[in-house]
Amino acid sequence: MKTIWLGFMLLLSSLLSATELPLVQKQQLELAQFTTQSGAVLKQVKVGWEAYGSLNADKSNAILITHYFSGTSHAAGKYRSTDAAAGYWDSIIGPGKAIDTNQFYVLSVDSLANLNAFSPDVITTGPASLNPDTGKPYGLSFPVVTIRDFVEVQKALLDQLGIKKLYAVIGPSMGSFQAIEWAVSYPEKVERLMPVIGTAYIDSFSAVRLERWAQPIKQDPAWNKGAYPLTQQPQGLTRALAYVIQDALHPDLFNQSYPAPALDKAIHQAIQAELPAWSQLMIAAKQRSAQMDANSLLYLVRASQLWRAGMGDNWQQQLKSVKAKTLWLPATGDLLLTPAMAKHSKAQMPDALYEEISGQAGHLDGLLNIQSKAEQIRQFLAQ
Amino acid sequence: MKTIWLGFMLLLSSLLSATELPLVQKQQLELAQFTTQSGAVLKQVKVGWEAYGSLNADKSNAILITHYFSGTSHAAGKYRSTDAAAGYWDSIIGPGKAIDTNQFYVLSVDSLANLNAFSPDVITTGPASLNPDTGKPYGLSFPVVTIRDFVEVQKALLDQLGIKKLYAVIGPSMGSFQAIEWAVSYPEKVERLMPVIGTAYIDSFSAVRLERWAQPIKQDPAWNKGAYPLTQQPQGLTRALAYVIQDALHPDLFNQSYPAPALDKAIHQAIQAELPAWSQLMIAAKQRSAQMDANSLLYLVRASQLWRAGMGDNWQQQLKSVKAKTLWLPATGDLLLTPAMAKHSKAQMPDALYEEISGQAGHLDGLLNIQSKAEQIRQFLAQ
């Protein structure tokens, strides 16, 4: 196994061969205008969305899945039977699975400023989009967007669909932020909340670590303060992705995927020689970032840095307004959004349930090993 | 308290007022030539060293202290009574302290390629030194140096002083690498070994994290592949130090020193606005790096990346040759060289003792909170 991402692909492939995945269709939500939390008015906002299962007659069976930092609405299924990649949570979303699409109408929406701005399967409005007023890409003239903004876009979709209540909101990592913000902002509309590898706040330590994802881009002269040609992404984007990949992994799995430096002769002899594990990580990062946009990464970093439940000055107090039944699912080995953060968040919600996902992947266990909590998820949704 | 480093300074200041620190003198070791592990021959190698206490008649009371990544030989005392800063382990080294200089002759040596190349109190030979053959700075023509090389330079000093055995070798972090390498390379010469916040190997996860300290320098055009004017250090050095500072701290202490982003209006309104915690960290890093050299950081990163006990292909086997009584002292909250790494190392040494330093500082507890283990250290040295 050359890289962990290759491993991830192989895992998905084996899932594909084991079970036939349903085909899903990307759809588009368009809003004539959208006012951000920062007060900016965006025209012609478009985001992609998709759904699995059927909405029942009284529209009471909708479950919203909110995606992670580098993710998209593609939580389950395949767009085309020939697709290599499938949904990131196929192990728990589908007919007869923990989030049973025979019972629930499961939907998910691409975020604003989605990182995969150039994926043909992603529809997003962000710094790489054309500003209708100028016909040119927004670049850094795009306003700061927040987790609350992502929630409001999702709510606009639900309003169009006539869905007044959510049976559950479930999301991993940055998706947990959106899920929690739903439950805080609309306590009457959210019946169940499941933050996976999540937290109700970003502390200064985590905000600075996020900043370290942004720095290779900002430090790259080709970034040109955000005014690069979109088809020539600054190389700093690759470095940023390398850091995202490592920070999402526990050493146990990282060390299985990347070679230890001890026996490489070149690095013992020449200071210019590159650490083999670094070269390999950069190759993985280059592949992963092929359809991504550097400025969009900066906007998602900022949205994540600003995160705290309710987006006010007291996230602890805001959490108390949540009425949803809540199940926290942090990953034991998570070094990015640690179980300590989940516990500190949960402490404000005395009735919330809490279980840890074990595994070797760290933060990524929230994706790779979520099926280990399938039964608990099924039971939680049955309550 | 504006930054953790300020806090550290204040702590040292209070220690200074509480106890009168002995004055120590920086001395110089000069070697006409030195052959590195990589086979390069360096001429006129000079390193600084210092000692506390007195060598006894049979030269049996010497304790070598080996320093950390950004450290120097200055483990204890003050060079001048007017100095603001004092030794980094003043809390455990001195008359009547855990490492009692009334009893022991305690000495320490500046590393090759010492990071603080421009400190008037540091003497080192590294990429910022003039190559005697050319009269110009070595830059990247300086050979790769290893932990073994640091040990061999220290041994040359002990040979000059006629010290044939070390009562103990003790060092924190990168200093633990040197201490372990002493005990592996010269098992008959080392009676006691105390790796503090240490490990007997660097895995690929840690090697890549170290590479992330090097990247801001390598990515900086002003670095110019190592051929920058020494008086104009590339700005990437400051970023590198910022990463070093954060990676050495646990969130518990970091969050006390740097502000949470929630209530800063500018970062909610403008993507160009800088995260306050980041700005503050960069100011601390700028101060900390004022006498440092960017290329030297790259050499210390490489020396650390290459570290495994015995520098061969089987560090586990090499550890079995250690004859020294051993006490491992990792820090419970260490996220850089984790207790898991110390435990995995110790597992090869069934007779070794193991105790964890607790505290809020993480890796830095090996410096800031070492006095919490003063009694255990005293007892270990009495055995």
CSV table of N, CA, C and O in Angstrom, one decimal, chain A residues 235-306:
chain,number,residue,atom,x,y,z
A,235,GLN,N,1.5,26.4,-5.9
A,235,GLN,CA,2.0,25.1,-5.4
A,235,GLN,C,1.7,25.0,-3.9
A,235,GLN,O,1.7,23.9,-3.4
A,236,GLY,N,1.6,26.1,-3.2
A,236,GLY,CA,1.4,26.1,-1.7
A,236,GLY,C,0.1,25.2,-1.4
A,236,GLY,O,0.0,24.7,-0.3
A,237,LEU,N,-0.8,25.1,-2.3
A,237,LEU,CA,-2.0,24.3,-2.1
A,237,LEU,C,-1.6,22.9,-1.9
A,237,LEU,O,-2.2,22.2,-1.0
A,238,THR,N,-0.6,22.4,-2.6
A,238,THR,CA,-0.2,21.0,-2.4
A,238,THR,C,0.3,20.8,-1.0
A,238,THR,O,0.0,19.8,-0.3
A,239,ARG,N,1.2,21.7,-0.5
A,239,ARG,CA,1.8,21.7,0.8
A,239,ARG,C,0.6,21.7,1.9
A,239,ARG,O,0.6,21.0,2.8
A,240,ALA,N,-0.3,22.6,1.6
A,240,ALA,CA,-1.5,22.7,2.5
A,240,ALA,C,-2.2,21.3,2.7
A,240,ALA,O,-2.5,20.9,3.8
A,241,LEU,N,-2.4,20.7,1.5
A,241,LEU,CA,-3.1,19.4,1.6
A,241,LEU,C,-2.3,18.3,2.3
A,241,LEU,O,-2.8,17.5,3.0
A,242,ALA,N,-0.9,18.4,2.1
A,242,ALA,CA,0.0,17.5,2.8
A,242,ALA,C,-0.3,17.6,4.3
A,242,ALA,O,-0.3,16.6,5.0
A,243,TYR,N,-0.4,18.9,4.8
A,243,TYR,CA,-0.6,19.1,6.2
A,243,TYR,C,-2.0,18.6,6.7
A,243,TYR,O,-2.1,18.0,7.8
A,244,VAL,N,-3.0,18.8,5.8
A,244,VAL,CA,-4.3,18.3,6.1
A,244,VAL,C,-4.3,16.8,6.3
A,244,VAL,O,-4.8,16.2,7.2
A,245,ILE,N,-3.6,16.2,5.3
A,245,ILE,CA,-3.6,14.7,5.3
A,245,ILE,C,-2.9,14.2,6.6
A,245,ILE,O,-3.4,13.3,7.3
A,246,GLN,N,-1.7,14.8,7.0
A,246,GLN,CA,-1.1,14.3,8.2
A,246,GLN,C,-1.9,14.6,9.4
A,246,GLN,O,-2.0,13.7,10.3
A,247,ASP,N,-2.4,15.8,9.5
A,247,ASP,CA,-3.1,16.2,10.8
A,247,ASP,C,-4.4,15.3,11.0
A,247,ASP,O,-4.8,15.3,12.1
A,248,ALA,N,-4.9,14.8,9.9
A,248,ALA,CA,-6.1,13.9,10.1
A,248,ALA,C,-5.7,12.5,10.5
A,248,ALA,O,-6.6,11.7,10.7
A,249,LEU,N,-4.5,12.2,10.5
A,249,LEU,CA,-4.0,10.8,10.8
A,249,LEU,C,-3.3,10.6,12.1
A,249,LEU,O,-2.6,11.5,12.6
A,250,HIS,N,-3.5,9.5,12.8
A,250,HIS,CA,-2.7,9.1,14.0
A,250,HIS,C,-1.4,8.5,13.5
A,250,HIS,O,-1.4,7.9,12.4
A,251,PRO,N,-0.3,8.7,14.2
A,251,PRO,CA,0.9,8.0,13.8
A,251,PRO,C,0.8,6.5,13.5
A,251,PRO,O,1.5,6.1,12.6
A,252,ASP,N,0.0,5.8,14.2
A,252,ASP,CA,-0.1,4.4,14.0
A,252,ASP,C,-0.4,4.1,12.5
A,252,ASP,O,0.2,3.1,12.0
A,253,LEU,N,-1.3,4.8,11.9
A,253,LEU,CA,-1.6,4.5,10.5
A,253,LEU,C,-0.7,5.2,9.6
A,253,LEU,O,-0.3,4.6,8.6
A,254,PHE,N,-0.3,6.4,9.9
A,254,PHE,CA,0.6,7.2,9.1
A,254,PHE,C,1.9,6.4,8.9
A,254,PHE,O,2.4,6.3,7.8
A,255,ASN,N,2.4,5.8,10.0
A,255,ASN,CA,3.7,5.1,9.9
A,255,ASN,C,3.6,3.8,9.1
A,255,ASN,O,4.6,3.3,8.6
A,256,GLN,N,2.4,3.3,9.0
A,256,GLN,CA,2.2,2.1,8.1
A,256,GLN,C,2.3,2.5,6.6
A,256,GLN,O,2.6,1.6,5.8
A,257,SER,N,2.0,3.7,6.4
A,257,SER,CA,1.8,4.2,5.0
A,257,SER,C,3.0,4.9,4.4
A,257,SER,O,3.2,4.9,3.2
A,258,TYR,N,3.8,5.5,5.3
A,258,TYR,CA,4.9,6.2,4.8
A,258,TYR,C,6.2,5.7,5.4
A,258,TYR,O,6.2,5.3,6.6
A,259,PRO,N,7.3,5.6,4.7
A,259,PRO,CA,8.5,4.9,5.2
A,259,PRO,C,9.3,5.7,6.2
A,259,PRO,O,9.4,6.9,6.2
A,260,ALA,N,9.8,4.9,7.2
A,260,ALA,CA,10.7,5.6,8.2
A,260,ALA,C,12.0,6.0,7.5
A,260,ALA,O,12.4,5.3,6.6
A,261,PRO,N,12.6,7.1,8.0
A,261,PRO,CA,13.8,7.6,7.3
A,261,PRO,C,15.1,6.8,7.5
A,261,PRO,O,16.0,7.0,6.8
A,262,ALA,N,15.1,5.9,8.4
A,262,ALA,CA,16.4,5.4,8.9
A,262,ALA,C,17.3,4.9,7.8
A,262,ALA,O,18.5,5.2,7.8
A,263,LEU,N,16.8,4.2,6.9
A,263,LEU,CA,17.7,3.5,6.0
A,263,LEU,C,17.9,4.1,4.6
A,263,LEU,O,18.5,3.5,3.7
A,264,ASP,N,17.5,5.3,4.4
A,264,ASP,CA,17.6,6.0,3.2
A,264,ASP,C,19.0,6.6,3.1
A,264,ASP,O,19.3,7.5,4.0
A,265,LYS,N,19.9,6.2,2.2
A,265,LYS,CA,21.2,6.7,2.2
A,265,LYS,C,21.3,8.2,1.8
A,265,LYS,O,22.1,8.9,2.4
A,266,ALA,N,20.5,8.6,0.8
A,266,ALA,CA,20.7,10.0,0.3
A,266,ALA,C,20.5,11.0,1.4
A,266,ALA,O,21.3,12.0,1.5
A,267,ILE,N,19.5,10.8,2.3
A,267,ILE,CA,19.3,11.9,3.3
A,267,ILE,C,20.4,11.9,4.4
A,267,ILE,O,20.6,12.8,5.1
A,268,HIS,N,21.2,10.8,4.5
A,268,HIS,CA,22.3,10.8,5.4
A,268,HIS,C,23.5,11.5,4.7
A,268,HIS,O,24.4,12.0,5.5
A,269,GLN,N,23.5,11.6,3.4
A,269,GLN,CA,24.7,12.1,2.7
A,269,GLN,C,24.5,13.5,2.3
A,269,GLN,O,25.5,14.3,2.2
A,270,ALA,N,23.3,13.9,1.9
A,270,ALA,CA,23.1,15.3,1.3
A,270,ALA,C,22.0,16.0,2.0
A,270,ALA,O,20.8,15.5,2.0
A,271,ILE,N,22.2,17.2,2.4
A,271,ILE,CA,21.2,18.0,3.1
A,271,ILE,C,20.1,18.3,2.1
A,271,ILE,O,18.9,18.5,2.5
A,272,GLN,N,20.4,18.4,0.8
A,272,GLN,CA,19.4,18.7,-0.2
A,272,GLN,C,18.5,17.6,-0.5
A,272,GLN,O,17.4,17.8,-1.1
A,273,ALA,N,18.9,16.4,-0.2
A,273,ALA,CA,18.0,15.2,-0.5
A,273,ALA,C,16.7,15.3,0.3
A,273,ALA,O,16.7,15.7,1.5
A,274,GLU,N,15.7,14.9,-0.3
A,274,GLU,CA,14.3,15.1,0.3
A,274,GLU,C,14.0,13.8,1.1
A,274,GLU,O,14.2,12.7,0.6
A,275,LEU,N,13.4,14.0,2.3
A,275,LEU,CA,12.9,12.9,3.1
A,275,LEU,C,11.9,12.1,2.3
A,275,LEU,O,10.9,12.6,1.8
A,276,PRO,N,12.1,10.8,2.1
A,276,PRO,CA,11.2,10.0,1.3
A,276,PRO,C,9.8,10.1,1.7
A,276,PRO,O,8.9,10.2,0.9
A,277,ALA,N,9.5,10.0,3.0
A,277,ALA,CA,8.1,10.1,3.5
A,277,ALA,C,7.5,11.4,3.0
A,277,ALA,O,6.3,11.5,2.7
A,278,TRP,N,8.3,12.5,3.0
A,278,TRP,CA,7.8,13.8,2.6
A,278,TRP,C,7.5,13.8,1.1
A,278,TRP,O,6.4,14.3,0.7
A,279,SER,N,8.4,13.3,0.3
A,279,SER,CA,8.1,13.2,-1.1
A,279,SER,C,6.8,12.5,-1.4
A,279,SER,O,6.0,12.9,-2.2
A,280,GLN,N,6.7,11.4,-0.7
A,280,GLN,CA,5.5,10.5,-0.9
A,280,GLN,C,4.2,11.2,-0.5
A,280,GLN,O,3.2,11.2,-1.2
A,281,LEU,N,4.3,11.9,0.6
A,281,LEU,CA,3.2,12.7,1.1
A,281,LEU,C,2.8,13.8,0.1
A,281,LEU,O,1.6,14.0,-0.1
A,282,MET,N,3.8,14.4,-0.5
A,282,MET,CA,3.5,15.5,-1.4
A,282,MET,C,2.9,14.9,-2.7
A,282,MET,O,2.0,15.6,-3.3
A,283,ILE,N,3.2,13.7,-3.1
A,283,ILE,CA,2.6,13.1,-4.3
A,283,ILE,C,1.1,12.8,-4.0
A,283,ILE,O,0.3,13.2,-4.8
A,284,ALA,N,0.9,12.3,-2.8
A,284,ALA,CA,-0.5,12.1,-2.4
A,284,ALA,C,-1.3,13.4,-2.3
A,284,ALA,O,-2.4,13.5,-2.8
A,285,ALA,N,-0.6,14.4,-1.8
A,285,ALA,CA,-1.3,15.7,-1.7
A,285,ALA,C,-1.6,16.4,-3.0
A,285,ALA,O,-2.6,17.0,-3.2
A,286,LYS,N,-0.7,16.1,-3.9
A,286,LYS,CA,-0.8,16.7,-5.3
A,286,LYS,C,-2.1,16.0,-6.0
A,286,LYS,O,-2.9,16.7,-6.6
A,287,GLN,N,-2.1,14.7,-5.8
A,287,GLN,CA,-3.3,14.0,-6.4
A,287,GLN,C,-4.6,14.5,-5.7
A,287,GLN,O,-5.6,14.8,-6.4
A,288,ARG,N,-4.6,14.6,-4.4
A,288,ARG,CA,-5.8,15.0,-3.7
A,288,ARG,C,-6.2,16.4,-4.0
A,288,ARG,O,-7.4,16.7,-3.9
A,289,SER,N,-5.3,17.3,-4.4
A,289,SER,CA,-5.7,18.7,-4.6
A,289,SER,C,-5.9,19.0,-6.0
A,289,SER,O,-6.1,20.2,-6.4
A,290,ALA,N,-5.9,18.0,-6.9
A,290,ALA,CA,-6.0,18.3,-8.4
A,290,ALA,C,-7.3,19.1,-8.7
A,290,ALA,O,-7.2,19.9,-9.7
A,291,GLN,N,-8.4,19.0,-8.0
A,291,GLN,CA,-9.6,19.7,-8.4
A,291,GLN,C,-9.9,20.8,-7.3
A,291,GLN,O,-11.1,21.2,-7.2
A,292,MET,N,-8.9,21.1,-6.5
A,292,MET,CA,-9.2,22.1,-5.4
A,292,MET,C,-8.7,23.5,-5.7
A,292,MET,O,-7.9,23.7,-6.6
A,293,ASP,N,-9.2,24.4,-4.9
A,293,ASP,CA,-8.8,25.8,-5.1
A,293,ASP,C,-8.2,26.4,-3.9
A,293,ASP,O,-8.7,26.2,-2.8
A,294,ALA,N,-7.1,27.1,-4.0
A,294,ALA,CA,-6.3,27.6,-2.9
A,294,ALA,C,-7.0,28.6,-2.1
A,294,ALA,O,-7.1,28.5,-0.8
A,295,ASN,N,-7.6,29.6,-2.7
A,295,ASN,CA,-8.4,30.6,-2.0
A,295,ASN,C,-9.5,29.9,-1.2
A,295,ASN,O,-9.8,30.3,0.0
A,296,SER,N,-10.2,28.9,-1.8
A,296,SER,CA,-11.3,28.3,-1.1
A,296,SER,C,-10.8,27.6,0.2
A,296,SER,O,-11.5,27.7,1.2
A,297,LEU,N,-9.6,27.1,0.2
A,297,LEU,CA,-9.0,26.5,1.4
A,297,LEU,C,-8.9,27.6,2.5
A,297,LEU,O,-9.2,27.4,3.7
A,298,LEU,N,-8.4,28.8,2.1
A,298,LEU,CA,-8.3,29.9,3.1
A,298,LEU,C,-9.7,30.2,3.7
A,298,LEU,O,-9.8,30.5,4.9
A,299,TYR,N,-10.7,30.2,2.9
A,299,TYR,CA,-12.1,30.5,3.4
A,299,TYR,C,-12.6,29.5,4.3
A,299,TYR,O,-13.2,29.8,5.3
A,300,LEU,N,-12.3,28.2,4.0
A,300,LEU,CA,-12.7,27.1,4.9
A,300,LEU,C,-11.9,27.1,6.2
A,300,LEU,O,-12.4,26.8,7.3
A,301,VAL,N,-10.6,27.5,6.1
A,301,VAL,CA,-9.8,27.6,7.3
A,301,VAL,C,-10.4,28.7,8.2
A,301,VAL,O,-10.6,28.5,9.4
A,302,ARG,N,-10.8,29.8,7.6
A,302,ARG,CA,-11.3,30.9,8.4
A,302,ARG,C,-12.7,30.5,9.0
A,302,ARG,O,-12.9,30.8,10.2
A,303,ALA,N,-13.5,29.9,8.2
A,303,ALA,CA,-14.8,29.5,8.7
A,303,ALA,C,-14.6,28.5,9.9
A,303,ALA,O,-15.4,28.6,10.9
A,304,SER,N,-13.6,27.7,9.8
A,304,SER,CA,-13.4,26.7,10.9
A,304,SER,C,-12.8,27.4,12.1
A,304,SER,O,-13.1,27.1,13.3
A,305,GLN,N,-11.8,28.4,11.9
A,305,GLN,CA,-11.2,29.1,13.0
A,305,GLN,C,-12.3,29.9,13.8
A,305,GLN,O,-12.1,30.0,15.0
A,306,LEU,N,-13.3,30.4,13.1
A,306,LEU,CA,-14.3,31.2,13.8
A,306,LEU,C,-15.4,30.4,14.5
A,306,LEU,O,-16.3,30.9,15.1
